Coordinates of C-alpha atoms in Angstrom, one line a residue:
N257 CA -86.9 93.1 -44.3
M258 CA -84.5 90.8 -46.1
L259 CA -84.2 88.4 -43.2
A260 CA -88.5 88.2 -42.7
G261 CA -87.9 87.2 -46.1
I262 CA -85.9 84.5 -46.4
G263 CA -87.1 81.6 -44.8
G264 CA -90.0 80.5 -47.6
I265 CA -86.8 81.0 -50.0
D266 CA -85.6 77.8 -52.2
L267 CA -83.9 79.4 -55.1
V268 CA -82.3 82.8 -55.1
L269 CA -81.5 85.4 -57.6
L270 CA -78.3 87.1 -57.3
V271 CA -78.7 90.1 -58.8
V272 CA -75.6 92.9 -59.6
A273 CA -76.4 95.6 -61.8
A274 CA -74.0 95.4 -64.9
D275 CA -73.6 99.4 -64.5
E276 CA -72.2 99.1 -60.8
G277 CA -70.9 96.0 -60.5
V278 CA -70.6 93.7 -56.9
M279 CA -71.5 96.9 -54.3
P280 CA -71.4 96.6 -51.0
Q281 CA -75.3 96.0 -50.0
T282 CA -75.3 92.8 -52.1
I283 CA -71.8 91.5 -50.0
E284 CA -73.6 91.7 -46.8
H285 CA -77.2 90.1 -48.4
F286 CA -74.8 87.4 -49.6
E287 CA -73.2 87.1 -46.2
I288 CA -76.9 86.4 -44.9
L289 CA -77.1 83.7 -47.5
K290 CA -74.2 82.1 -47.1
M291 CA -75.3 82.5 -43.1
L292 CA -78.7 81.2 -44.0
E293 CA -77.4 77.7 -45.4
I294 CA -79.8 79.1 -49.3
K295 CA -78.7 76.1 -51.6
N296 CA -79.7 76.8 -54.9
G297 CA -79.7 79.9 -56.9
I298 CA -79.1 81.6 -60.1
V299 CA -76.3 85.3 -60.4
V300 CA -78.5 87.7 -62.4
I301 CA -76.5 90.3 -64.1
T302 CA -79.0 93.0 -65.0
K303 CA -78.8 96.2 -67.7
S304 CA -76.6 94.4 -69.9
D305 CA -77.4 96.8 -72.5
L306 CA -76.1 99.7 -70.7
V307 CA -72.4 98.0 -70.3
D308 CA -70.3 96.7 -73.8
A309 CA -68.7 93.0 -73.5
D310 CA -65.2 94.4 -72.3
W311 CA -67.1 96.0 -69.2
M312 CA -70.1 93.0 -68.8
E313 CA -66.5 90.1 -68.7
L314 CA -65.1 92.4 -66.0
V315 CA -68.3 92.2 -63.5
K316 CA -68.4 88.9 -64.7
E317 CA -65.4 87.8 -63.3
D318 CA -66.3 90.0 -60.2
V319 CA -69.0 88.6 -59.3
K320 CA -67.1 84.7 -59.7
S321 CA -65.0 85.9 -57.7
T322 CA -67.8 86.8 -54.6
V323 CA -68.8 83.6 -55.3
K324 CA -66.1 81.4 -54.9
D325 CA -66.1 78.4 -52.3
T326 CA -70.2 78.9 -51.7
F327 CA -73.2 77.6 -52.8
L328 CA -73.4 80.0 -56.0
E329 CA -69.4 79.2 -56.9
D330 CA -71.3 76.1 -60.4
A331 CA -74.6 78.7 -60.1
P332 CA -75.1 79.8 -63.6
I333 CA -74.1 83.3 -64.8
I334 CA -77.5 85.3 -66.9
A335 CA -76.7 88.7 -68.4
V336 CA -80.5 90.3 -68.6
S337 CA -81.9 93.4 -69.8
S338 CA -85.2 94.5 -69.5
Y339 CA -85.4 97.0 -71.5
T340 CA -84.3 95.1 -75.2
G341 CA -85.7 91.4 -73.6
E342 CA -82.2 90.4 -74.0
N343 CA -82.2 86.7 -72.0
I344 CA -85.7 87.0 -70.5
E345 CA -86.4 83.4 -71.8
E346 CA -84.0 81.3 -71.1
L347 CA -84.8 83.0 -67.4
R348 CA -87.4 82.0 -66.6
T349 CA -86.8 78.7 -68.4
L350 CA -83.5 78.7 -66.1
I351 CA -85.7 79.8 -63.8
L352 CA -88.5 76.8 -64.0
D353 CA -85.3 74.0 -64.3
K354 CA -83.6 74.9 -61.1
V355 CA -87.3 74.6 -59.3
K356 CA -87.8 71.1 -60.3
A357 CA -84.6 70.2 -58.7
V358 CA -85.2 71.9 -55.5
S359 CA -86.1 69.1 -52.6
S360 CA -90.0 69.7 -51.0
R361 CA -90.3 70.8 -47.6
R362 CA -92.0 68.7 -44.9
E363 CA -95.9 69.5 -44.7
D364 CA -97.0 67.5 -41.6
P365 CA -100.0 69.7 -40.6
S366 CA -98.5 69.3 -37.1
L367 CA -94.9 70.9 -38.2
L368 CA -96.9 74.0 -39.5
R369 CA -95.3 77.9 -39.2
I370 CA -95.9 81.0 -40.5
P371 CA -93.3 84.1 -39.2
I372 CA -96.0 87.1 -39.4
D373 CA -94.9 89.3 -40.9
R374 CA -97.8 91.7 -41.8
V375 CA -101.1 92.1 -39.0
F376 CA -104.1 93.9 -40.0
T377 CA -108.1 93.8 -39.7
M378 CA -110.4 93.4 -43.2
E379 CA -113.7 94.5 -42.7
G380 CA -116.4 91.7 -42.8
F381 CA -113.4 89.2 -42.6
G382 CA -111.6 89.6 -39.4
T383 CA -108.1 89.6 -38.8
V384 CA -105.6 88.8 -41.2
I385 CA -102.1 87.4 -40.4
T386 CA -99.6 87.5 -43.7
G387 CA -96.6 85.7 -43.4
T388 CA -94.3 82.6 -45.4
L389 CA -95.5 79.8 -44.6
I390 CA -91.6 77.7 -43.8
E391 CA -93.6 74.1 -42.5
G392 CA -95.8 72.4 -42.4
S393 CA -99.4 73.0 -44.1
V394 CA -103.0 75.1 -42.7
S395 CA -106.4 74.7 -43.8
V396 CA -109.9 76.3 -43.5
G397 CA -110.7 75.2 -40.2
D398 CA -107.9 74.5 -38.3
E399 CA -107.1 75.3 -34.8
V400 CA -103.4 77.5 -34.2
Q401 CA -101.6 78.7 -31.9
I402 CA -100.5 82.4 -31.2
Y403 CA -96.6 82.7 -30.1
P404 CA -94.9 82.9 -27.9
G405 CA -97.9 83.3 -25.5
E406 CA -101.5 81.6 -24.9
R407 CA -103.6 82.7 -27.9
V408 CA -105.4 80.3 -30.1
A409 CA -107.5 80.6 -33.1
K410 CA -109.4 79.9 -35.7
V411 CA -108.5 79.4 -39.5
R412 CA -111.5 81.2 -41.1
N413 CA -110.1 81.7 -44.4
L414 CA -107.2 81.0 -47.0
Q415 CA -105.1 82.9 -49.8
V416 CA -102.1 82.1 -51.5
H417 CA -100.8 85.0 -54.1
G418 CA -104.2 86.0 -53.7
D419 CA -106.2 83.5 -54.4
M420 CA -108.7 81.2 -51.8
V421 CA -107.2 77.8 -50.8
T422 CA -108.8 75.9 -48.8
T423 CA -104.6 74.4 -47.7
A424 CA -101.5 75.9 -47.8
F425 CA -98.7 74.7 -48.1
A426 CA -95.0 74.9 -46.9
G427 CA -93.2 77.5 -48.9
Q428 CA -96.1 79.8 -50.1
R429 CA -96.5 83.1 -49.1
T430 CA -100.3 83.5 -47.1
A431 CA -102.7 84.9 -45.8
V432 CA -104.5 83.9 -43.0
N433 CA -107.8 85.1 -41.4
L434 CA -108.9 84.1 -37.9
V435 CA -111.0 84.1 -35.5
N436 CA -111.4 84.0 -31.5
V437 CA -108.0 86.6 -31.9
K438 CA -107.9 90.7 -32.3
K439 CA -105.5 92.6 -34.1
D440 CA -104.0 94.0 -31.1
E441 CA -103.1 90.9 -29.8
I442 CA -100.6 90.0 -32.6
K443 CA -97.9 92.0 -33.9
R444 CA -95.3 91.2 -36.5
G445 CA -92.3 88.5 -35.0
D446 CA -94.8 86.5 -33.3
V447 CA -95.9 83.0 -35.5
L448 CA -98.4 81.5 -36.1
A449 CA -97.9 77.4 -35.5
A450 CA -99.7 73.9 -34.6
R451 CA -101.2 73.8 -31.5
G452 CA -98.6 73.0 -28.7
S453 CA -95.7 72.4 -31.1
L454 CA -93.6 75.0 -30.2
K455 CA -91.7 75.5 -26.7
Q456 CA -91.1 79.2 -25.8
T457 CA -87.9 79.6 -24.0
M458 CA -85.5 82.2 -22.8
M459 CA -82.4 80.5 -24.3
L460 CA -81.1 78.2 -27.5
D461 CA -78.3 76.8 -27.6
V462 CA -76.1 77.6 -30.4
K463 CA -73.5 77.5 -33.5
I464 CA -72.1 81.1 -34.5
R465 CA -70.4 81.8 -37.6
M466 CA -68.8 85.2 -37.4
F467 CA -68.3 86.7 -40.9
D468 CA -65.2 86.5 -42.7
D469 CA -65.6 90.4 -43.0
A470 CA -66.8 91.1 -39.4
P471 CA -66.6 94.5 -38.6
R472 CA -66.0 93.7 -34.9
T473 CA -65.0 90.9 -32.5
L474 CA -68.0 89.2 -30.6
L475 CA -66.6 89.4 -26.8
N476 CA -68.1 86.4 -24.3
G477 CA -71.2 88.6 -22.4
S478 CA -72.1 90.9 -25.9
R479 CA -75.5 92.2 -25.9
L480 CA -76.7 91.4 -29.5
H481 CA -79.8 92.3 -32.1
L482 CA -81.0 89.2 -32.8
Y483 CA -82.7 88.0 -36.1
Y484 CA -84.6 84.8 -36.7
G485 CA -88.0 83.9 -39.1
S486 CA -89.4 87.6 -38.6
A487 CA -88.3 88.4 -35.6
E488 CA -86.1 91.0 -34.2
T489 CA -84.9 90.2 -29.7
L490 CA -82.4 90.9 -27.7
C491 CA -80.2 88.3 -25.8
K492 CA -76.8 87.7 -24.6
A493 CA -73.9 85.9 -25.8
V494 CA -72.5 83.3 -23.7
L495 CA -69.4 81.6 -25.7
L496 CA -69.4 77.9 -24.6
D497 CA -65.8 77.3 -26.0
V498 CA -64.0 80.3 -26.0
D499 CA -64.0 84.0 -24.8
A500 CA -63.8 85.7 -28.3
L501 CA -64.7 85.5 -31.9
E502 CA -63.3 87.2 -34.1
S503 CA -64.1 87.8 -37.3
G504 CA -64.6 84.1 -39.4
A505 CA -64.0 82.3 -36.4
T506 CA -66.8 79.2 -35.1
G507 CA -68.0 78.1 -31.9
Y508 CA -70.7 77.0 -29.5
A509 CA -72.3 79.4 -27.8
Q510 CA -76.0 79.6 -25.5
L511 CA -77.9 82.9 -26.2
R512 CA -79.7 84.0 -23.3
M513 CA -83.3 86.5 -24.7
E514 CA -84.6 89.3 -22.8
E515 CA -88.0 88.4 -23.3
E516 CA -89.3 84.9 -24.7
I517 CA -89.8 83.3 -28.1
A518 CA -90.5 79.8 -30.0
V519 CA -88.0 78.6 -32.5
R520 CA -87.4 75.2 -33.9
K521 CA -83.8 72.8 -33.8
G522 CA -81.9 73.6 -37.2
D523 CA -83.6 77.0 -37.5
R524 CA -81.1 79.5 -38.5
F525 CA -80.6 83.2 -37.4
I526 CA -78.6 86.7 -38.3
I527 CA -77.2 88.6 -35.3
R528 CA -76.2 92.4 -34.7
F529 CA -73.9 94.0 -32.3
Y530 CA -75.9 96.2 -29.8
S531 CA -74.3 100.0 -30.7
P532 CA -73.2 100.7 -33.3
V533 CA -75.9 98.3 -35.2
E534 CA -73.5 95.7 -37.7
T535 CA -74.2 92.5 -38.9
I536 CA -71.8 90.4 -37.3
G537 CA -72.8 86.8 -38.7
G538 CA -75.1 84.2 -37.6
G539 CA -75.1 80.2 -36.8
I540 CA -77.9 77.8 -36.8
I541 CA -80.6 76.4 -33.7
L542 CA -78.4 73.1 -31.7
D543 CA -80.9 73.3 -29.2
A544 CA -84.4 75.9 -28.6
S545 CA -85.0 74.7 -24.9
P546 CA -82.1 74.6 -23.0
P547 CA -80.7 74.1 -19.1
K548 CA -78.5 76.7 -18.5
H549 CA -75.1 76.0 -19.0
K550 CA -72.2 76.9 -18.0
R551 CA -69.0 77.7 -19.8
F552 CA -66.0 75.4 -21.1
R553 CA -67.6 72.4 -19.9
Q554 CA -66.9 69.1 -22.1
E555 CA -69.6 66.8 -21.7
V556 CA -72.0 70.5 -23.3
L557 CA -69.6 70.8 -26.4
D558 CA -70.0 66.9 -26.5
G559 CA -73.9 67.2 -26.7
L560 CA -73.2 70.2 -28.8
A561 CA -71.5 68.2 -31.2
V562 CA -73.7 66.0 -31.9
K563 CA -76.4 68.5 -32.4
E564 CA -75.1 69.9 -34.9
A565 CA -73.9 67.0 -36.7
D566 CA -77.8 66.3 -37.0
E567 CA -77.6 62.7 -37.3
E568 CA -81.7 61.6 -36.4
D569 CA -80.9 58.7 -33.7
A570 CA -77.5 59.9 -32.7
V571 CA -79.5 63.4 -31.6
L572 CA -82.4 62.1 -30.3
E573 CA -80.3 59.1 -28.4
Q574 CA -78.1 62.6 -26.6
T575 CA -81.9 64.9 -26.2
L576 CA -82.3 61.3 -23.8
R577 CA -79.0 61.3 -22.1
E578 CA -79.3 65.0 -20.9
A579 CA -83.3 64.8 -20.3
G580 CA -82.4 61.7 -17.5
N581 CA -85.3 62.5 -14.5
N582 CA -87.7 65.5 -16.3
L583 CA -89.6 62.0 -18.6
L584 CA -89.6 63.6 -22.0
S585 CA -93.1 61.4 -24.0
N586 CA -93.2 61.2 -27.9
Q587 CA -94.5 64.4 -28.7
N588 CA -92.4 66.5 -25.8
L589 CA -90.0 64.6 -28.1
A590 CA -91.2 66.0 -31.5
V591 CA -91.5 69.6 -30.3
K592 CA -88.3 70.4 -28.6
L593 CA -86.6 68.0 -31.8
G594 CA -89.0 69.6 -34.4
R595 CA -89.5 66.7 -36.2
T596 CA -93.4 64.4 -36.0
V597 CA -94.6 62.4 -33.5
S598 CA -94.4 59.3 -36.0
E599 CA -90.7 59.9 -36.8
I600 CA -89.7 60.4 -33.3
T601 CA -91.6 56.7 -32.3
S602 CA -90.0 55.0 -35.4
E603 CA -86.2 56.5 -34.3
I604 CA -87.3 56.1 -30.6
T605 CA -88.0 52.0 -31.4
R606 CA -85.1 51.5 -33.5
L607 CA -83.1 52.5 -30.8
A608 CA -84.9 50.5 -27.9
A609 CA -84.3 47.6 -30.4
E610 CA -80.2 48.4 -30.4
G611 CA -80.8 48.5 -26.6
K612 CA -79.9 51.8 -26.0
T613 CA -83.7 53.0 -24.5
I614 CA -86.1 51.8 -22.2
R615 CA -89.7 52.3 -22.8
L616 CA -90.9 52.5 -20.0
T617 CA -94.9 53.8 -21.1
D618 CA -96.6 53.4 -24.1
D619 CA -95.0 56.5 -25.3
I620 CA -92.2 58.0 -22.6
Y621 CA -88.7 55.9 -22.7
V622 CA -85.4 57.2 -20.9
H623 CA -81.8 56.3 -22.5
R624 CA -80.1 53.3 -21.1
E625 CA -77.5 54.8 -18.8
F626 CA -80.4 56.7 -16.6
I627 CA -81.8 53.0 -16.4
G628 CA -78.6 52.0 -15.2
R629 CA -78.5 55.2 -12.4
I630 CA -82.0 54.5 -11.2
E631 CA -81.3 50.5 -10.6
L632 CA -78.0 51.6 -8.6
T633 CA -79.6 54.2 -6.4
A634 CA -82.5 51.7 -6.2
K635 CA -80.7 48.7 -5.4
G636 CA -78.7 51.0 -2.8
I637 CA -81.4 52.5 -0.6
L638 CA -83.5 48.9 0.3
A639 CA -79.7 47.2 0.5
E640 CA -79.4 50.0 3.3
Y641 CA -83.0 49.3 4.0
H642 CA -82.3 45.3 4.7
E643 CA -79.3 46.0 6.7
K644 CA -80.7 48.5 9.1
N645 CA -84.0 46.8 9.2
P646 CA -83.0 42.4 8.9
V647 CA -86.7 41.3 10.3
S648 CA -88.4 43.9 7.7
S649 CA -90.2 41.5 4.9
G650 CA -89.4 45.3 2.8
I651 CA -88.9 48.7 3.1
Q652 CA -92.7 51.1 2.5
K653 CA -93.4 52.5 -1.1
G654 CA -94.7 55.5 -0.4
E655 CA -91.3 56.1 1.6
F656 CA -89.2 54.3 -0.7
R657 CA -90.2 56.0 -3.3
K658 CA -89.6 59.7 -1.4
K659 CA -86.0 58.4 -1.0
L660 CA -86.3 57.8 -5.1
A661 CA -87.0 61.0 -5.9
D662 CA -84.3 62.9 -3.1
K663 CA -81.5 61.5 -4.2
L664 CA -82.7 61.8 -7.8
Y665 CA -83.4 64.9 -7.9
F666 CA -87.3 64.2 -9.0
K667 CA -90.1 66.6 -8.9
D668 CA -92.9 64.2 -11.1
V669 CA -94.3 61.5 -8.7
K670 CA -96.0 59.9 -11.8
A671 CA -92.1 59.6 -13.0
I672 CA -91.0 57.3 -9.9
D673 CA -94.6 55.5 -10.5
H674 CA -93.2 54.6 -13.9
L675 CA -89.7 54.2 -12.6
L676 CA -91.1 51.7 -9.8
R677 CA -92.9 49.8 -12.2
H678 CA -89.8 48.8 -14.6
L679 CA -87.9 47.8 -11.6
V680 CA -90.6 45.8 -10.9
Q681 CA -90.7 44.1 -13.8
S682 CA -87.1 44.0 -14.6
E683 CA -87.1 41.8 -11.1
Y684 CA -84.2 44.5 -9.8
L685 CA -86.9 44.5 -7.3
R686 CA -89.4 42.5 -5.5
D687 CA -93.6 43.9 -5.4
L688 CA -95.1 43.1 -1.9
G689 CA -98.2 45.0 -2.2
N690 CA -97.6 47.9 0.4
H691 CA -94.3 47.4 0.0
V692 CA -90.7 46.7 -1.9
A693 CA -87.6 44.8 -1.1
L694 CA -84.5 42.8 -2.8
P695 CA -85.1 39.6 -4.7
S696 CA -82.8 38.4 -3.0
H697 CA -83.8 39.6 0.9
K698 CA -85.4 36.9 2.9
V699 CA -86.3 37.7 6.5
E700 CA -83.6 37.1 9.5
Y701 CA -85.1 36.4 12.5
K702 CA -81.6 36.6 15.2
P703 CA -82.4 34.6 19.0
E704 CA -83.4 38.3 20.7
H705 CA -86.5 38.9 17.6
L706 CA -87.9 35.0 18.2
A707 CA -88.5 35.9 21.4
V708 CA -90.6 39.7 20.0
L709 CA -92.5 37.2 17.0
V710 CA -93.2 34.3 20.1
R711 CA -94.7 36.9 22.0
L712 CA -96.4 38.7 19.2
E713 CA -98.3 36.0 17.3
K714 CA -99.2 34.3 21.3
R715 CA -101.0 38.0 21.7
Y716 CA -102.7 37.5 18.1
L717 CA -103.5 33.4 19.1
D718 CA -105.0 34.2 22.1
A719 CA -107.6 37.2 21.2
G720 CA -109.5 35.0 19.1
F721 CA -111.9 36.9 17.2
E722 CA -111.5 39.6 19.1
I723 CA -109.0 41.7 17.0
P724 CA -106.1 43.6 18.8
E725 CA -105.3 46.9 16.9
L726 CA -102.2 46.6 16.5
E727 CA -101.1 50.2 19.0
E728 CA -102.7 47.7 21.7
C729 CA -100.7 44.9 20.5
I730 CA -96.9 46.0 20.8
A731 CA -97.5 48.2 23.9
D732 CA -96.1 46.4 25.7
E733 CA -92.7 46.0 23.7
K734 CA -89.6 48.0 24.2
D735 CA -88.4 48.4 20.2
K736 CA -92.2 49.6 18.5
E737 CA -90.5 50.1 15.6
L738 CA -89.1 46.5 15.6
A739 CA -92.6 44.8 16.8
R740 CA -94.3 46.4 13.6
Q741 CA -91.5 44.9 11.4
I742 CA -92.4 41.4 12.7
I743 CA -95.8 42.0 12.6
E744 CA -95.8 43.0 9.0
S745 CA -92.6 40.5 8.4
M746 CA -95.5 37.8 9.6
S747 CA -98.6 38.8 7.5
E748 CA -96.0 38.3 4.7
S749 CA -95.0 34.6 5.8
G750 CA -98.6 33.8 6.2
R751 CA -99.2 33.5 10.0
L752 CA -101.2 36.9 10.6
K753 CA -103.9 38.6 8.1
R754 CA -104.0 41.9 7.6
L755 CA -107.8 43.6 7.5
T756 CA -107.1 47.1 7.2
Y757 CA -103.6 48.9 8.5
Q758 CA -104.3 48.9 11.3
Y759 CA -105.6 45.1 12.5
Y760 CA -104.6 41.8 12.0
M761 CA -105.6 38.8 12.8
H762 CA -104.0 35.5 13.6
S763 CA -104.1 33.2 10.4
S764 CA -105.6 30.4 11.9
H765 CA -108.5 33.0 13.6
F766 CA -109.3 34.3 10.8
D767 CA -109.3 30.0 8.4
E768 CA -112.0 29.5 11.2
A769 CA -113.7 32.9 10.2
M770 CA -113.4 32.4 6.8
K771 CA -115.2 28.7 7.1
R772 CA -118.3 29.6 9.4
F773 CA -119.4 32.6 6.7
Y774 CA -118.6 30.0 3.4
D775 CA -121.2 27.2 5.3
H776 CA -123.8 29.7 6.2
M777 CA -123.7 31.1 2.5
N778 CA -123.8 28.0 1.4
K779 CA -126.6 27.8 3.4
Q780 CA -128.9 30.9 2.9
G781 CA -127.4 32.6 0.3
R782 CA -127.2 35.8 2.0
I783 CA -125.5 37.2 5.4
T784 CA -126.1 40.0 7.7
L785 CA -123.1 41.9 10.0
A786 CA -126.1 40.3 12.9
E787 CA -125.8 36.9 11.9
Y788 CA -122.1 36.9 11.5
R789 CA -121.3 38.6 14.9
D790 CA -123.4 35.8 15.8
L791 CA -121.3 33.2 13.9
L792 CA -118.1 33.8 15.3
N793 CA -119.6 34.8 18.9
T794 CA -118.1 38.9 19.0
S795 CA -118.7 42.3 19.2
R796 CA -120.2 44.0 15.7
K797 CA -117.0 46.0 15.8
Y798 CA -114.8 42.8 15.1
A799 CA -117.5 41.0 12.4
V800 CA -117.7 44.1 10.1
L801 CA -113.5 44.3 10.1
I802 CA -113.5 40.8 8.2
L803 CA -116.8 41.6 6.2
E804 CA -115.1 44.7 5.5
Y805 CA -112.3 43.3 4.6
L806 CA -114.3 40.6 1.8
D807 CA -115.9 43.7 0.7
Q808 CA -112.6 45.3 -0.5
Q809 CA -111.3 41.7 -1.9
R810 CA -114.7 41.7 -4.2
I811 CA -115.6 38.8 -2.7
T812 CA -118.8 40.2 -1.0
A813 CA -121.0 43.0 -1.9
M814 CA -124.1 44.9 0.2
A815 CA -127.3 43.7 -0.9
D816 CA -130.2 45.7 1.2
D817 CA -129.0 45.0 4.7
A818 CA -127.1 42.0 4.2
R819 CA -124.3 40.5 2.0
V820 CA -123.9 38.4 -0.8
L821 CA -121.8 36.6 -2.9
L822 CA -119.7 37.8 -6.0

């Protein structure tokens, strides 16, 4: 119960009874407070009326010894009696003064989280959940999501400490009346949060600290009870930098869950040994959705050290570095790092100005190191292609995308398109329409290539307006792939005009066809297929190829049975 409620606490009262002193449960609760990094508190010694002054001094010394070198070392210690009223008013004043000094929590609605500790049905209202609003804010009418899972609900009513409100804020005990979700679809330990604001995971990267008096050693592979928010689940601890953690020791670990959970970077947790159930330590979540790690990998440990230091720009840069080919939008990054989109946008823009990140789209950035690998890989693919195909103007975009995706293990086609656009804009490659090439690439014809070029060009010249299909034109060539590349090269250089994937015509004939077309349009303003066929003295098959090309280029459009200029 203490663990379930601790998430909303900014100020603690460590209560010690004067007639009993510091008890074992006091020590255990205090260890948990330290582990969860509660920052502010007051020590209250109760039942002061039951002991004399000498005994009270002994109790105070016991308390001081317990809190030495902790967040309560300099905290005020006040003795009170609810029976006589001694120092009760002074305690109230002290609490109010301390509360004023507590830093405010983030209240952006996109950060909303309420670990659910109770769910019930209220007659006339429906489903109600209660919990401490640990982050963000929520208002009547908001759409929310229950994690883990896909359950979406709407907020009908809100109560804070029994009072009806329209908005509840971080730090408040809150009851939320929900519609579109049933009581039996929610359980204690679930989290109510802004829709799409959390990512469900089966693994966590964490920093573990063992209690100074932990009763057991934590061994690699140990099964544990994990306590976070209002939830408890089972997990396995994979120690990443040591084989075992003794009492008082710290270390990096990956916790592998037995069921999906939804948490955020920076959340605190407590661990208990599986059997017997004994509290042994706790820690902080460094990555709430990591990949699976192998142990003792220095690059993994270095990355976790950056995340533990928690310098915002450095953490964001490290996250992008680790993302690699998994392109993350600003929204994705906000969810992963537990920040708002505006915070991420500001930080990532700053990193881009420093040359550490590269902008691919309005809300997708990648790390400079990753782009460097992309550029080298792309250059390698094109250099190899040009060496093997010297007469080709460039590699087809589809083939280039596939090669790039295969070498970099990309599955997202859109991601490849973003990268291709960046490479063109950065002049690492040249866009030739359906092909791409290195900017420095020039078609080189060997004597044997020139002979093929002459033959192919002659066929297109001899064909006139009887436009040959590509396969027909290269039918007599021994090296048909070479012939195709030479035809594409002639198209890129302007010797041939490409009408479709399979049909090219000599540019001199195309120019003549266009001259006759415009002469007619200047006089008539419209042209039918039959009229154009007669102008070229060819068949409908070839005339329509040219007219459909003009349609595709948005030079002409159909109007009834004729074409007109756009």
